PDB file of C-alpha atoms in Angstrom:
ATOM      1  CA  UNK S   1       0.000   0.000   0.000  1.00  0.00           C
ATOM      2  CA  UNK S   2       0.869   3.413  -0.871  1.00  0.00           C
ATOM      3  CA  UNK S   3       0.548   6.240   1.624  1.00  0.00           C
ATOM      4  CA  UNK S   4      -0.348   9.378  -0.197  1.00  0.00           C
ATOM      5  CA  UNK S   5      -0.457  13.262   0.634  1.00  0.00           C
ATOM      6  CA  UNK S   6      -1.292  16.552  -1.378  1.00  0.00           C
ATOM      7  CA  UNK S   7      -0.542  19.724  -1.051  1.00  0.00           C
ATOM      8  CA  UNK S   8      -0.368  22.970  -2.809  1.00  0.00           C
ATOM      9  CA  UNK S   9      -3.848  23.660  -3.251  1.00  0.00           C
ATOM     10  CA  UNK S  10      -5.121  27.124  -2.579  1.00  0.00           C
ATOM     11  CA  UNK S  11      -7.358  30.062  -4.021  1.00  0.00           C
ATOM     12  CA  UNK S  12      -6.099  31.900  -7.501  1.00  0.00           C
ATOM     13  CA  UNK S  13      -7.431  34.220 -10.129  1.00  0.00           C
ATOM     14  CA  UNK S  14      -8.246  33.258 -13.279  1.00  0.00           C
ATOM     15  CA  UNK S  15      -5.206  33.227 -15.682  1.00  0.00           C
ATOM     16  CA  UNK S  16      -2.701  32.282 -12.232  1.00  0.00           C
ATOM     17  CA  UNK S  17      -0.354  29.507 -11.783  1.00  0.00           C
ATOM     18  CA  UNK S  18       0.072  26.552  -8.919  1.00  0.00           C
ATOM     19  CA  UNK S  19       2.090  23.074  -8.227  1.00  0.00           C
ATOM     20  CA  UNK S  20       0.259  20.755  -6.586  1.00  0.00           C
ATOM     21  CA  UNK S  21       2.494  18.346  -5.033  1.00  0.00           C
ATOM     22  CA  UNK S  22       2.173  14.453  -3.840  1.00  0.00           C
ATOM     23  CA  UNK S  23       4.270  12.323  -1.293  1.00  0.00           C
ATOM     24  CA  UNK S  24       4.457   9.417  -1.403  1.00  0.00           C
ATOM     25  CA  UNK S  25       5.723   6.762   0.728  1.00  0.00           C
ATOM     26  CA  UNK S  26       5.810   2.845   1.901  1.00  0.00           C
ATOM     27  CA  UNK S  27       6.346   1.596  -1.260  1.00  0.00           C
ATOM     28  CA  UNK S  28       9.310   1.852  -3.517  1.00  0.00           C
ATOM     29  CA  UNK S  29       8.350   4.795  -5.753  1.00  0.00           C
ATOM     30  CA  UNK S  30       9.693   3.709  -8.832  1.00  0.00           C
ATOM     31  CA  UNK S  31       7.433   1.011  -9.485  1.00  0.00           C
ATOM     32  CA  UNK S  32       4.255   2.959  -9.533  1.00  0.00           C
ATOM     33  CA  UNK S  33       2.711   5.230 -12.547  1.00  0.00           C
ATOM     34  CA  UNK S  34       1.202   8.685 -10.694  1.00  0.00           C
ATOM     35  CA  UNK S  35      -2.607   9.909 -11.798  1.00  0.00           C
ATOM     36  CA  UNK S  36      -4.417  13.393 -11.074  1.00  0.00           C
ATOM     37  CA  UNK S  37      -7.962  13.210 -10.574  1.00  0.00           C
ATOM     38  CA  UNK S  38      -9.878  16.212  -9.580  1.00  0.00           C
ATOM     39  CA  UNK S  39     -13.916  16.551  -8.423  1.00  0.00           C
ATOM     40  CA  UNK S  40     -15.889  19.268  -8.347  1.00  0.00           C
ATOM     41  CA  UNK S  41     -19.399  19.731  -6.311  1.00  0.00           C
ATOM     42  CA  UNK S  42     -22.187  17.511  -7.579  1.00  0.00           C
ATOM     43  CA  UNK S  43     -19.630  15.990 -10.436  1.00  0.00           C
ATOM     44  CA  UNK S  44     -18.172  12.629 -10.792  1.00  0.00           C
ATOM     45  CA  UNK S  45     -14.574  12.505 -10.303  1.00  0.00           C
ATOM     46  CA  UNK S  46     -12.522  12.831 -13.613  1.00  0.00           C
ATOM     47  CA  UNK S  47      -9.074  12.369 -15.097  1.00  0.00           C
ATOM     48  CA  UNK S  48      -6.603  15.267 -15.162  1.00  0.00           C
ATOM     49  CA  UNK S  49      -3.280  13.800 -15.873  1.00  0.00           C
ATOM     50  CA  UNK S  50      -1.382  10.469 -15.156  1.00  0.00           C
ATOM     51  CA  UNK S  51       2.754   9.776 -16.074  1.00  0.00           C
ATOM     52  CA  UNK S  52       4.122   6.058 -15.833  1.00  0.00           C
ATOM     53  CA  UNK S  53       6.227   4.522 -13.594  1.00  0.00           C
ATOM     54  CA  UNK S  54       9.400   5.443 -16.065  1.00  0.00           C
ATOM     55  CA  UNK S  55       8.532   9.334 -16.651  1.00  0.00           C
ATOM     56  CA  UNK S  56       8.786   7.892 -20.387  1.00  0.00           C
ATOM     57  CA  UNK S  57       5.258   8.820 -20.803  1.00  0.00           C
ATOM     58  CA  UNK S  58       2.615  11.063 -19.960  1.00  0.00           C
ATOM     59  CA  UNK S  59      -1.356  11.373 -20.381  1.00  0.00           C
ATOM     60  CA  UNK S  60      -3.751  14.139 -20.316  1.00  0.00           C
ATOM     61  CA  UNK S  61      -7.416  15.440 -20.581  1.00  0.00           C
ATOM     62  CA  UNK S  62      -8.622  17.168 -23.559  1.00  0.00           C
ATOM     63  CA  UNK S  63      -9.505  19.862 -20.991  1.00  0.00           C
ATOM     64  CA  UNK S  64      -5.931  20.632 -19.525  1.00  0.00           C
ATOM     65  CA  UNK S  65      -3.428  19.695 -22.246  1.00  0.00           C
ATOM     66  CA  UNK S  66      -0.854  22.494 -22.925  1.00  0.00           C
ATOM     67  CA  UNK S  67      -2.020  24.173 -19.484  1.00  0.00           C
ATOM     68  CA  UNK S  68      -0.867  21.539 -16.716  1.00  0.00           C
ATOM     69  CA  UNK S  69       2.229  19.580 -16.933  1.00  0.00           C
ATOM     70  CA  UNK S  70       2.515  16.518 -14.905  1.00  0.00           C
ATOM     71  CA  UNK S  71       5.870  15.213 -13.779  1.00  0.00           C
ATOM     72  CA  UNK S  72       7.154  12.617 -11.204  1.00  0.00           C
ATOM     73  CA  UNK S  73      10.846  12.803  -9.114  1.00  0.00           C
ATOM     74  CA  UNK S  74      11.783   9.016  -8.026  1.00  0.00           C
ATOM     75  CA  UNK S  75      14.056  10.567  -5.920  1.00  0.00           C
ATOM     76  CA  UNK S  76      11.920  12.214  -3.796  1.00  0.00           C
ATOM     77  CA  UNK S  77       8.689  10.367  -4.195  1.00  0.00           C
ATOM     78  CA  UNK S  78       6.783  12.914  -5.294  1.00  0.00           C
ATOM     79  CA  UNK S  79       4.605  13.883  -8.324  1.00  0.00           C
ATOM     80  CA  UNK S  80       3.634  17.360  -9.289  1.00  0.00           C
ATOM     81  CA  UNK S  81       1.318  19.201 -11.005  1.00  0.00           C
ATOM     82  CA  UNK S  82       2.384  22.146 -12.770  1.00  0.00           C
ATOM     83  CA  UNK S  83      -1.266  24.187 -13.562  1.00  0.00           C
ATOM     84  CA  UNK S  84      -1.032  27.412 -15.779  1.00  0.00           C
ATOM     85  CA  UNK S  85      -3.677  29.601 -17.024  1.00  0.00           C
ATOM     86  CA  UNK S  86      -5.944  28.581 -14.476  1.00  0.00           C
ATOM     87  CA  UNK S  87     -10.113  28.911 -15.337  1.00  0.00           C
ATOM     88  CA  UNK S  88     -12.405  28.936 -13.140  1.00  0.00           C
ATOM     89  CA  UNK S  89     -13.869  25.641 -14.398  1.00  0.00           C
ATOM     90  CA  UNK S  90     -10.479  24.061 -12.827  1.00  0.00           C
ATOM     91  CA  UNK S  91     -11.875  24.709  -9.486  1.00  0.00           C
ATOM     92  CA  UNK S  92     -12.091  21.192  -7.732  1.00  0.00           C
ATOM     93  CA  UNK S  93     -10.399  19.068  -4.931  1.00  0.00           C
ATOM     94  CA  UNK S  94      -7.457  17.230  -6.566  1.00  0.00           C
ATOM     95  CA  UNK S  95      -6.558  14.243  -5.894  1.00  0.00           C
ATOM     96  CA  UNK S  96      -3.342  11.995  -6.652  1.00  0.00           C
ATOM     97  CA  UNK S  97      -3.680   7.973  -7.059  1.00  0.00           C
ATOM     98  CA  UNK S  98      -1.041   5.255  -7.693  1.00  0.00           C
ATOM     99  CA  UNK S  99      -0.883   1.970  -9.195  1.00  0.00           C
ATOM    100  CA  UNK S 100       1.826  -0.955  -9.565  1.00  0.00           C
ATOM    101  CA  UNK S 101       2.930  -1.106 -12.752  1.00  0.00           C
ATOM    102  CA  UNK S 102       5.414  -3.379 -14.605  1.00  0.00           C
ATOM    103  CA  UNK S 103       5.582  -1.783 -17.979  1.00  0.00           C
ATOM    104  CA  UNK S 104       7.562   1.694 -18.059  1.00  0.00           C
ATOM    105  CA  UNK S 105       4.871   3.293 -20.480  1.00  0.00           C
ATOM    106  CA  UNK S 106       1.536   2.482 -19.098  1.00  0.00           C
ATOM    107  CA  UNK S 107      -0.710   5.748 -18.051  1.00  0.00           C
ATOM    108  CA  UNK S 108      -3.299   4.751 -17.044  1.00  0.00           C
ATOM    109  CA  UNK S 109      -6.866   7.277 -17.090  1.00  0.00           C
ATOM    110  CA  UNK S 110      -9.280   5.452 -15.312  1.00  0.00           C
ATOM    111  CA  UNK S 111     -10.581   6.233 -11.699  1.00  0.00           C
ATOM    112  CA  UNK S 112     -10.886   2.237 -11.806  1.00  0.00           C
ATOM    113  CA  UNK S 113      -7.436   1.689 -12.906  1.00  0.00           C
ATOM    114  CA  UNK S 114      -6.302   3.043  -9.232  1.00  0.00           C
ATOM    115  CA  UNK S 115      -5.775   1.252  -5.705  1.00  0.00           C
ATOM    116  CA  UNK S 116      -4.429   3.855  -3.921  1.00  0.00           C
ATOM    117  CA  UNK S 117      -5.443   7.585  -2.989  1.00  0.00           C
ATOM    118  CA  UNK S 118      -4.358  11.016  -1.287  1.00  0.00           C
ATOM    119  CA  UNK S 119      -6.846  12.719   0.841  1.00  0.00           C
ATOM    120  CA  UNK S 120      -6.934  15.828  -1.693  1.00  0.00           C
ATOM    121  CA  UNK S 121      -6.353  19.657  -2.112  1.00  0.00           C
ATOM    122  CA  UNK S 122      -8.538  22.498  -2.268  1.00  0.00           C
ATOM    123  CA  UNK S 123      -8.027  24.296  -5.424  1.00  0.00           C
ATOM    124  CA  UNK S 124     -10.388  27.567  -6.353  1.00  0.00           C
ATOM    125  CA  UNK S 125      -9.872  29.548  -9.357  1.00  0.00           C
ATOM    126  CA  UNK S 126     -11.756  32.904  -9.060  1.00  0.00           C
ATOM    127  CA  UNK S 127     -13.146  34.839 -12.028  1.00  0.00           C
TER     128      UNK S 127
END
């Protein structure tokens, strides 16, 4: 099992910046692949961004690509998420998830595809 925090979230105008960041730890880091998943009030949770295990390869929604950049430091065990041009339609609680992964490539987009989950962060984009 993979213990997971957030942080970073916080309250931005529109057209602002923020890193969300995720720790991981109890597992060695380097054999997961790292997703972002963000909900907003009376909405289903959704896909935001996921990288493999590797870094070799990442994955986005239609809805963020060329705004938020994803990346992952083994080192460290953490993933970010690197959010630019912020709308207010990006206002949710994000959420980072892991899963084990043998292949280096594999990004996976699913909320199902996920075992384990942070506890979220807050982020608010005002108009």
């Amino acid at each position: 099992q993979v213990h997971l925090v957030e942080s970073g979230g916080g309250l931005v105008q529109a057209g602002g910046s923020l890193r969300l960041s995720c720790q991981a730890s109890g597992q060695p880091f380097n054999r997961y692949a790292m997703g972002w998943f963000r909900q907003a009030p009376g909405k289903e949770r959704e896909f935001v961004a996921a990288i493999s295990r590797t870094s070799e390869k990442t994955a986005y929604a239609d809805s963020v690509q060329g705004r938020f950049t994803i990346s992952k430091e083994n080192a460290k065990s953490t993933v970010y998420l690197q959010m630019n041009s912020l709308k207010p339609e990006d206002t949710a609680v994000y959420y980072c998830a892991s899963v084990y992964r043998l292949s280096g490539i594999s990004t996976p987009t699913d909320v199902d595809d996920y075992v384990d989950w942070g506890q979220g962060t807050q982020v608010t984009v005002s108009s």
